[in-house]
Amino acid sequence: MEKRKLGFWEIWNMSFGFLGIQMGFALQNGFASNILQTFGAEVHELSWFWIVAPLMGLIVQPIVGHYSDNTWTKLGRRKPFFLTGAVLASIGLILMPQANIFTAFLPALWVGAGMLMIMDASFNIAMEPFRALVADNLRTEQRTLGFSIQSVVIGFGAVIGSVLPYVLANWFGVSNQAEDGSIPLHLILSFIIGAVVLITTILITVFTTKEYTPEELAGFNKSDNTPQPEIKEAKLSDIFTDFKKMPFTMRQLSWVQFFSWFGLFGMWVFTTPAIAHHFYGLAVDDVKNQTYQNAGDWVGILFGIYNLVGGIFAFALPAIAKKIGRKRTHTISLFVGGISLIGMYFMPNEDWLTVCMIGVGIAWASILAMPYAILAGSIPPLKMGVYMGIFNFFIVIPQIINALIGGPMVKYLYNNDAIFAIVTSGVSLIIAAMLVFRVKDVDDLKSNSEIL
């Protein structure tokens, strides 16, 4: 027995739900800081409000991964989880920019932070089962292609989410002005549209993708004469046992992921205040005038550019990885991204930041594909979900650390000049690039050429 070789559009449909997830994620990443500052958060407090996001990932993803490994329903194995996550995330998307309607009960800032928590917990419920689904359904030689297509879909979704507020305001005349303490209409509509797209794309994946049963996956593994864990009743305590037994390749990749996501988190949290202060000349606490909203909209365009570049570059990743290897591909991509973030400090004006975003997009595409393609070859198939969830520890832990120390660093070390937080993010990506050399790619040991 072996898995059926899937066609391009089958792989595309299997990953299509990620377009909606990433569109919502892009709206969160690009505009949550804007919304929280409008509701009253200080610039050095932003990372503390953002800490709820990685905390939710730390708690939710390994649990969801564990139970999706050991669950079979009429909908399948992974699909019930990312469908549930999509519904909950949509609720958070709709309510976060409208948190001020709950001011009779709680301050808008706290309600907004709560919606951020709900959104990120829900994205985490959906995200890793999606990655596990790709690893479940694809043959070894198609995994790099599968994760690269997933990166393409992620890139397109993120572009749409990032530029949507700018498009609504500048192409369709939707107001980007609001009274003090309230959110402009173009942001509210963007988040509502994001919620609708999220549900729609997830449903397309649910109805077009068939999953292999746990028994079929076990049969595929036996045909390769690979030892296979027996199917047994799920126990939550197994997560701790699996953590201790994580593959050696996964341990090596954990350090690469740590510094990659430490850098990304700093970029997401501090880009808006950094650009507003460093390029638009605003005081660090001046968040209630039209110039600040214009700076926030420009950040959306910049994030859209790096996601567009990431989506395009993801098409080239399989060919590049075949030519020079997955490790070297990831190393170069991370280095380019790190230099680009550091370069933001030296740009003469905000328009030149588009050049930096090209380099960030190259790194982003690789971060979304290469570590998972390398990791999948070292994980037992029936443990794919839980190990993808545990792997997320090394995404969320660096974000939690950045959330705890990022604000104090900006306030006390950088004198509230957030552009230096962006420079720090660039240095972090360069460290991640150097650590890739330590990683052992299991699939590299199985063939003389890189697997596509």
XYZ file of C-alpha atoms in Angstrom:
452
model
C 0.000 0.000 0.000
C 1.085 3.554 -0.674
C -0.576 6.944 -0.733
C -2.103 8.129 -3.971
C -0.099 10.786 -5.804
C -2.222 13.931 -5.731
C -2.642 16.406 -8.559
C -1.820 20.087 -8.259
C -5.413 21.239 -7.782
C -6.091 18.537 -5.210
C -3.159 19.836 -3.172
C -4.342 23.413 -3.777
C -7.877 22.683 -2.522
C -6.468 20.823 0.478
C -4.567 23.989 1.457
C -7.172 26.540 0.334
C -8.612 27.043 3.811
C -5.274 28.511 4.811
C -6.077 31.503 2.592
C -8.872 32.492 4.954
C -6.859 31.682 8.070
C -3.953 33.794 6.878
C -6.197 36.633 5.758
C -7.542 36.835 9.305
C -4.039 36.405 10.705
C -2.771 39.262 8.502
C -5.539 41.561 9.709
C -4.566 40.694 13.266
C -0.827 41.141 12.682
C -1.130 44.320 10.669
C -3.785 46.206 12.603
C -4.159 44.835 16.138
C -1.487 47.220 17.462
C -3.245 50.097 15.706
C -6.573 49.113 17.281
C -5.108 48.593 20.756
C -3.295 51.948 20.657
C -6.500 53.645 19.531
C -8.257 52.099 22.526
C -5.555 53.541 24.806
C -2.527 51.205 24.944
C 0.929 52.814 25.269
C 3.615 51.774 22.776
C 5.702 49.935 25.394
C 2.579 48.036 26.530
C 1.765 46.582 23.106
C 3.888 43.460 23.470
C 2.198 42.699 26.808
C -1.240 42.742 25.185
C 0.105 40.567 22.375
C 1.342 37.955 24.829
C -2.103 36.344 24.908
C -1.609 35.239 21.304
C 1.440 32.971 21.749
C 0.171 31.806 25.140
C -2.929 30.470 23.418
C -0.733 28.671 20.903
C 1.381 27.145 23.658
C -1.705 25.736 25.352
C -3.980 24.940 22.437
C -1.876 23.519 19.611
C -0.331 20.419 21.226
C -3.699 19.495 22.739
C -5.493 19.926 19.419
C -2.706 18.053 17.618
C -2.874 15.184 20.110
C -6.625 14.752 19.861
C -6.695 15.171 16.084
C -4.200 12.279 15.901
C -6.593 10.124 17.903
C -9.999 11.262 16.654
C -12.080 10.003 13.749
C -15.489 11.484 12.928
C -17.863 11.602 9.978
C -16.051 14.770 8.865
C -12.665 13.099 9.201
C -9.626 13.419 11.404
C -8.315 16.998 11.026
C -11.287 18.777 9.436
C -13.489 19.062 12.567
C -10.740 20.982 14.333
C -9.977 23.591 11.711
C -13.698 24.072 11.013
C -14.297 24.782 14.716
C -11.304 27.127 14.800
C -12.619 29.023 11.777
C -16.007 29.679 13.379
C -14.471 30.951 16.630
C -11.859 33.075 14.826
C -14.580 34.699 12.743
C -16.379 35.796 15.898
C -13.172 37.364 17.210
C -12.522 39.132 13.896
C -15.965 40.710 13.870
C -15.901 41.862 17.488
C -12.309 43.060 18.045
C -12.522 46.392 16.163
C -15.976 46.943 17.633
C -14.912 46.348 21.232
C -16.108 49.817 22.216
C -19.733 48.628 21.996
C -19.053 46.682 25.213
C -17.814 49.678 27.211
C -20.836 49.442 29.497
C -19.281 46.255 30.867
C -15.495 46.622 30.414
C -13.025 49.165 28.979
C -12.720 48.835 25.209
C -8.983 48.134 25.539
C -9.584 45.032 27.652
C -12.390 43.786 25.422
C -10.140 44.286 22.384
C -7.344 42.341 24.078
C -9.839 39.591 24.893
C -10.940 39.370 21.255
C -7.265 39.167 20.260
C -6.953 36.184 22.598
C -10.036 34.491 21.108
C -8.802 35.083 17.569
C -5.361 33.687 18.158
C -6.597 30.672 20.120
C -8.937 29.920 17.224
C -6.252 30.387 14.562
C -4.141 27.929 16.547
C -6.990 25.404 16.662
C -7.129 25.557 12.875
C -3.503 25.994 11.872
C -1.562 22.901 12.932
C -4.284 20.390 11.928
C -3.979 21.989 8.478
C -0.218 21.392 8.426
C -0.751 17.835 9.680
C -3.346 17.264 6.931
C -0.742 18.066 4.249
C 1.735 15.654 5.835
C -1.010 12.995 6.214
C -2.205 13.094 2.619
C 1.011 13.516 0.629
C 3.685 11.042 -0.312
C 7.206 11.826 0.845
C 8.296 13.048 -2.588
C 5.405 15.552 -2.695
C 5.852 17.118 0.735
C 8.099 19.997 -0.264
C 5.669 20.787 -3.083
C 2.729 20.517 -0.681
C 4.145 22.853 1.932
C 5.274 25.252 -0.793
C 1.749 25.392 -2.238
C 0.522 26.002 1.292
C 2.956 28.916 1.502
C 1.581 30.292 -1.770
C -1.985 30.154 -0.482
C -0.892 31.681 2.818
C 0.852 34.473 0.910
C -2.202 35.317 -1.182
C -4.473 35.345 1.859
C -2.083 37.546 3.784
C -1.796 40.016 0.898
C -5.564 40.395 0.727
C -5.844 40.884 4.498
C -2.937 43.335 4.651
C -4.008 45.672 1.845
C -7.784 45.467 2.346
C -8.081 48.515 4.667
C -5.988 50.642 2.276
C -8.052 49.475 -0.705
C -11.362 50.194 1.028
C -10.203 53.678 2.043
C -8.434 54.745 -1.166
C -10.266 52.879 -3.906
C -13.806 52.675 -2.540
C -13.949 55.815 -0.422
C -14.672 54.087 2.892
C -13.770 56.459 5.707
C -10.501 55.904 7.560
C -11.289 58.658 10.040
C -13.015 58.213 13.382
C -13.668 60.047 16.616
C -11.116 59.739 19.401
C -11.157 56.273 20.939
C -13.119 54.599 18.143
C -12.025 52.514 15.160
C -12.407 53.803 11.568
C -15.072 52.185 9.401
C -12.547 50.842 6.869
C -10.939 48.671 9.581
C -14.279 47.424 10.905
C -15.404 46.388 7.404
C -12.043 44.750 6.687
C -12.348 42.514 9.740
C -15.937 41.556 8.855
C -14.913 40.658 5.280
C -12.013 38.643 6.710
C -14.440 36.625 8.829
C -16.643 35.792 5.821
C -13.666 34.739 3.661
C -12.301 32.591 6.492
C -15.489 30.536 6.817
C -15.910 30.210 3.034
C -12.389 28.971 2.299
C -12.432 26.489 5.165
C -15.681 25.004 3.866
C -14.131 24.584 0.396
C -11.326 22.500 1.901
C -13.747 20.484 4.040
C -15.939 19.512 1.083
C -13.171 18.860 -1.483
C -10.599 16.943 0.567
C -10.653 13.313 1.630
C -8.620 12.146 4.610
C -6.936 8.803 5.168
C -8.132 6.905 8.215
C -5.642 6.118 11.017
C -5.718 2.466 9.916
C -4.816 3.415 6.328
C -1.933 5.570 7.557
C -0.686 2.668 9.649
C -0.852 0.434 6.572
C 1.180 2.894 4.501
C 3.840 2.976 7.177
C 4.022 -0.817 7.462
C 4.584 -1.058 3.726
C 7.809 0.906 4.289
C 8.851 -1.521 7.069
C 8.942 1.400 9.515
C 8.043 0.746 13.180
C 4.580 2.110 13.875
C 3.030 3.055 17.210
C -0.109 1.078 17.933
C -3.440 2.881 17.818
C -4.647 3.391 21.363
C -7.017 5.527 23.332
C -5.910 9.146 23.514
C -4.536 10.357 26.836
C -3.632 13.990 27.391
C -0.628 12.955 29.464
C 0.860 11.356 26.323
C 1.818 14.854 25.155
C 4.535 15.030 27.831
C 5.865 11.601 26.837
C 5.891 12.617 23.167
C 7.726 15.816 24.063
C 10.513 13.842 25.739
C 10.758 11.534 22.728
C 10.749 14.237 20.045
C 12.985 13.396 17.054
C 16.555 14.734 17.023
C 15.899 16.745 13.852
C 12.999 18.449 15.613
C 15.258 19.451 18.520
C 17.725 21.020 16.101
C 14.998 22.858 14.202
C 13.608 24.203 17.479
C 16.469 26.708 17.782
C 16.010 27.856 14.205
C 12.310 28.379 14.874
C 13.021 30.190 18.145
C 15.065 32.975 16.583
C 12.915 33.117 13.428
C 9.702 33.746 15.342
C 11.307 36.018 17.942
C 12.160 38.270 15.004
C 8.780 37.985 13.309
C 6.888 38.818 16.508
C 8.917 41.989 17.041
C 8.204 43.048 13.464
C 4.451 42.497 13.767
C 4.093 44.300 17.094
C 6.316 47.317 16.552
C 6.253 48.146 12.822
C 3.326 50.583 13.051
C 4.718 52.702 15.927
C 8.230 52.425 14.432
C 7.167 53.810 11.061
C 4.838 56.424 12.541
C 7.693 57.814 14.654
C 10.777 57.193 12.486
C 9.357 58.135 9.074
C 6.183 60.171 9.693
C 7.735 62.202 12.506
C 4.944 61.587 15.020
C 5.533 61.653 18.764
C 5.476 58.174 20.290
C 2.176 58.896 22.066
C 0.470 60.682 19.149
C -2.009 58.064 17.914
C -5.225 60.045 17.470
C -4.605 62.103 14.347
C -5.055 61.318 10.683
C -1.315 60.904 10.063
C -1.179 57.952 12.437
C -4.008 56.226 10.542
C -2.169 56.917 7.271
C 0.967 55.343 8.750
C -1.072 52.321 9.828
C -2.569 51.956 6.344
C 0.944 52.127 4.829
C 2.063 49.347 7.161
C -0.759 47.280 5.706
C 0.640 47.868 2.218
C 4.151 46.952 3.365
C 2.903 43.757 4.997
C 0.949 43.020 1.838
C 4.155 43.371 -0.196
C 6.132 40.919 1.931
C 3.252 38.448 1.829
C 2.882 38.839 -1.951
C 6.598 38.274 -2.431
C 6.362 35.297 -0.088
C 3.510 33.813 -2.101
C 5.391 34.231 -5.384
C 8.711 33.012 -3.994
C 7.010 29.916 -2.592
C 6.421 28.766 -6.187
C 10.177 28.734 -6.687
C 11.065 27.022 -3.403
C 10.737 23.396 -4.629
C 13.060 24.029 -7.592
C 15.566 25.975 -5.473
C 15.514 23.311 -2.757
C 16.091 20.602 -5.358
C 19.065 22.505 -6.717
C 20.853 23.582 -3.523
C 19.084 21.647 -0.748
C 16.424 22.615 1.778
C 18.900 23.643 4.473
C 20.872 25.991 2.238
C 17.642 27.428 0.826
C 16.377 28.203 4.316
C 19.719 29.649 5.434
C 19.939 32.106 2.546
C 16.284 33.117 2.879
C 16.581 33.881 6.589
C 19.774 35.865 6.051
C 18.129 37.982 3.348
C 15.161 38.650 5.649
C 17.406 39.651 8.541
C 19.448 42.106 6.459
C 16.208 43.596 5.115
C 14.769 44.270 8.577
C 18.009 45.889 9.732
C 17.989 47.957 6.533
C 14.657 49.556 7.455
C 16.510 51.849 9.856
C 18.655 53.257 7.037
C 15.948 53.889 4.407
C 15.584 57.587 3.419
C 11.769 57.554 3.551
C 8.782 55.260 3.977
C 8.525 54.489 0.235
C 11.936 52.787 0.274
C 10.629 50.328 2.865
C 9.012 48.427 -0.007
C 12.521 47.240 -0.958
C 13.048 45.860 2.544
C 9.738 44.031 2.397
C 10.912 42.058 -0.639
C 13.650 40.500 1.482
C 11.250 39.892 4.366
C 8.898 38.114 1.941
C 11.655 35.735 0.841
C 12.328 34.805 4.476
C 8.609 34.484 5.227
C 8.009 32.014 2.394
C 10.853 29.813 3.570
C 9.814 29.980 7.246
C 6.359 28.725 6.293
C 7.617 25.813 4.199
C 11.175 24.589 4.746
C 11.092 23.722 8.486
C 7.894 21.696 8.035
C 9.165 19.911 4.943
C 12.330 18.958 6.857
C 10.403 18.030 9.998
C 7.767 15.828 8.326
C 10.348 13.242 7.270
C 11.387 12.622 10.872
C 7.924 12.188 12.472
C 5.937 8.906 12.802
C 2.763 9.320 10.677
C 0.323 8.547 13.512
C 2.047 11.178 15.668
C 2.020 13.862 12.957
C -0.618 16.044 14.634
C 0.815 16.042 18.151
C 4.370 16.652 16.941
C 3.231 19.489 14.681
C 1.534 20.910 17.790
C 4.611 20.400 19.970
C 6.736 21.966 17.225
C 4.593 25.037 17.715
C 6.139 25.408 21.201
C 9.206 26.721 19.422
C 7.080 29.274 17.597
C 5.116 30.574 20.569
C 7.789 30.467 23.316
C 10.006 33.032 21.541
C 6.945 35.205 20.983
C 6.098 35.011 24.694
C 9.667 35.971 25.599
C 9.584 38.862 23.126
C 6.215 39.927 24.519
C 7.653 40.038 28.041
C 10.916 41.832 27.278
C 10.092 43.691 24.058
C 8.127 46.488 25.724
C 10.705 47.204 28.459
C 13.479 47.102 25.835
C 11.680 49.691 23.733
C 10.977 51.902 26.743
C 14.226 51.716 28.668
C 16.846 50.580 26.146
C 15.562 52.252 22.972
C 13.968 55.337 24.593
C 10.559 54.476 23.064
C 12.005 54.472 19.525
C 10.437 51.287 18.187
C 12.571 51.229 15.016
C 15.332 49.613 17.091
C 12.968 46.743 17.914
C 12.789 46.132 14.157
C 16.601 46.113 13.950
C 16.683 43.579 16.796
C 14.263 41.403 14.818
C 16.658 41.472 11.880
C 19.570 40.338 14.038
C 17.410 37.488 15.343
C 16.706 36.231 11.803
C 20.418 36.232 11.008
C 21.110 34.102 14.104
C 18.389 31.681 12.942
C 20.078 31.464 9.524
C 23.370 30.429 11.109
C 21.665 27.754 13.221
C 20.195 26.000 10.170
C 23.643 24.500 9.463
C 23.276 22.303 12.579
C 20.055 20.642 11.375
C 20.066 17.061 10.046
C 17.514 16.641 7.240
C 16.354 13.002 7.479
C 15.088 12.966 3.894
C 18.548 14.063 2.743
C 19.867 10.816 4.148
C 17.357 8.779 2.128
C 18.333 10.074 -1.302
C 21.250 11.655 -3.110
C 19.159 14.617 -4.280
C 16.659 16.920 -2.602
C 13.128 15.487 -2.572
C 10.386 17.396 -4.354
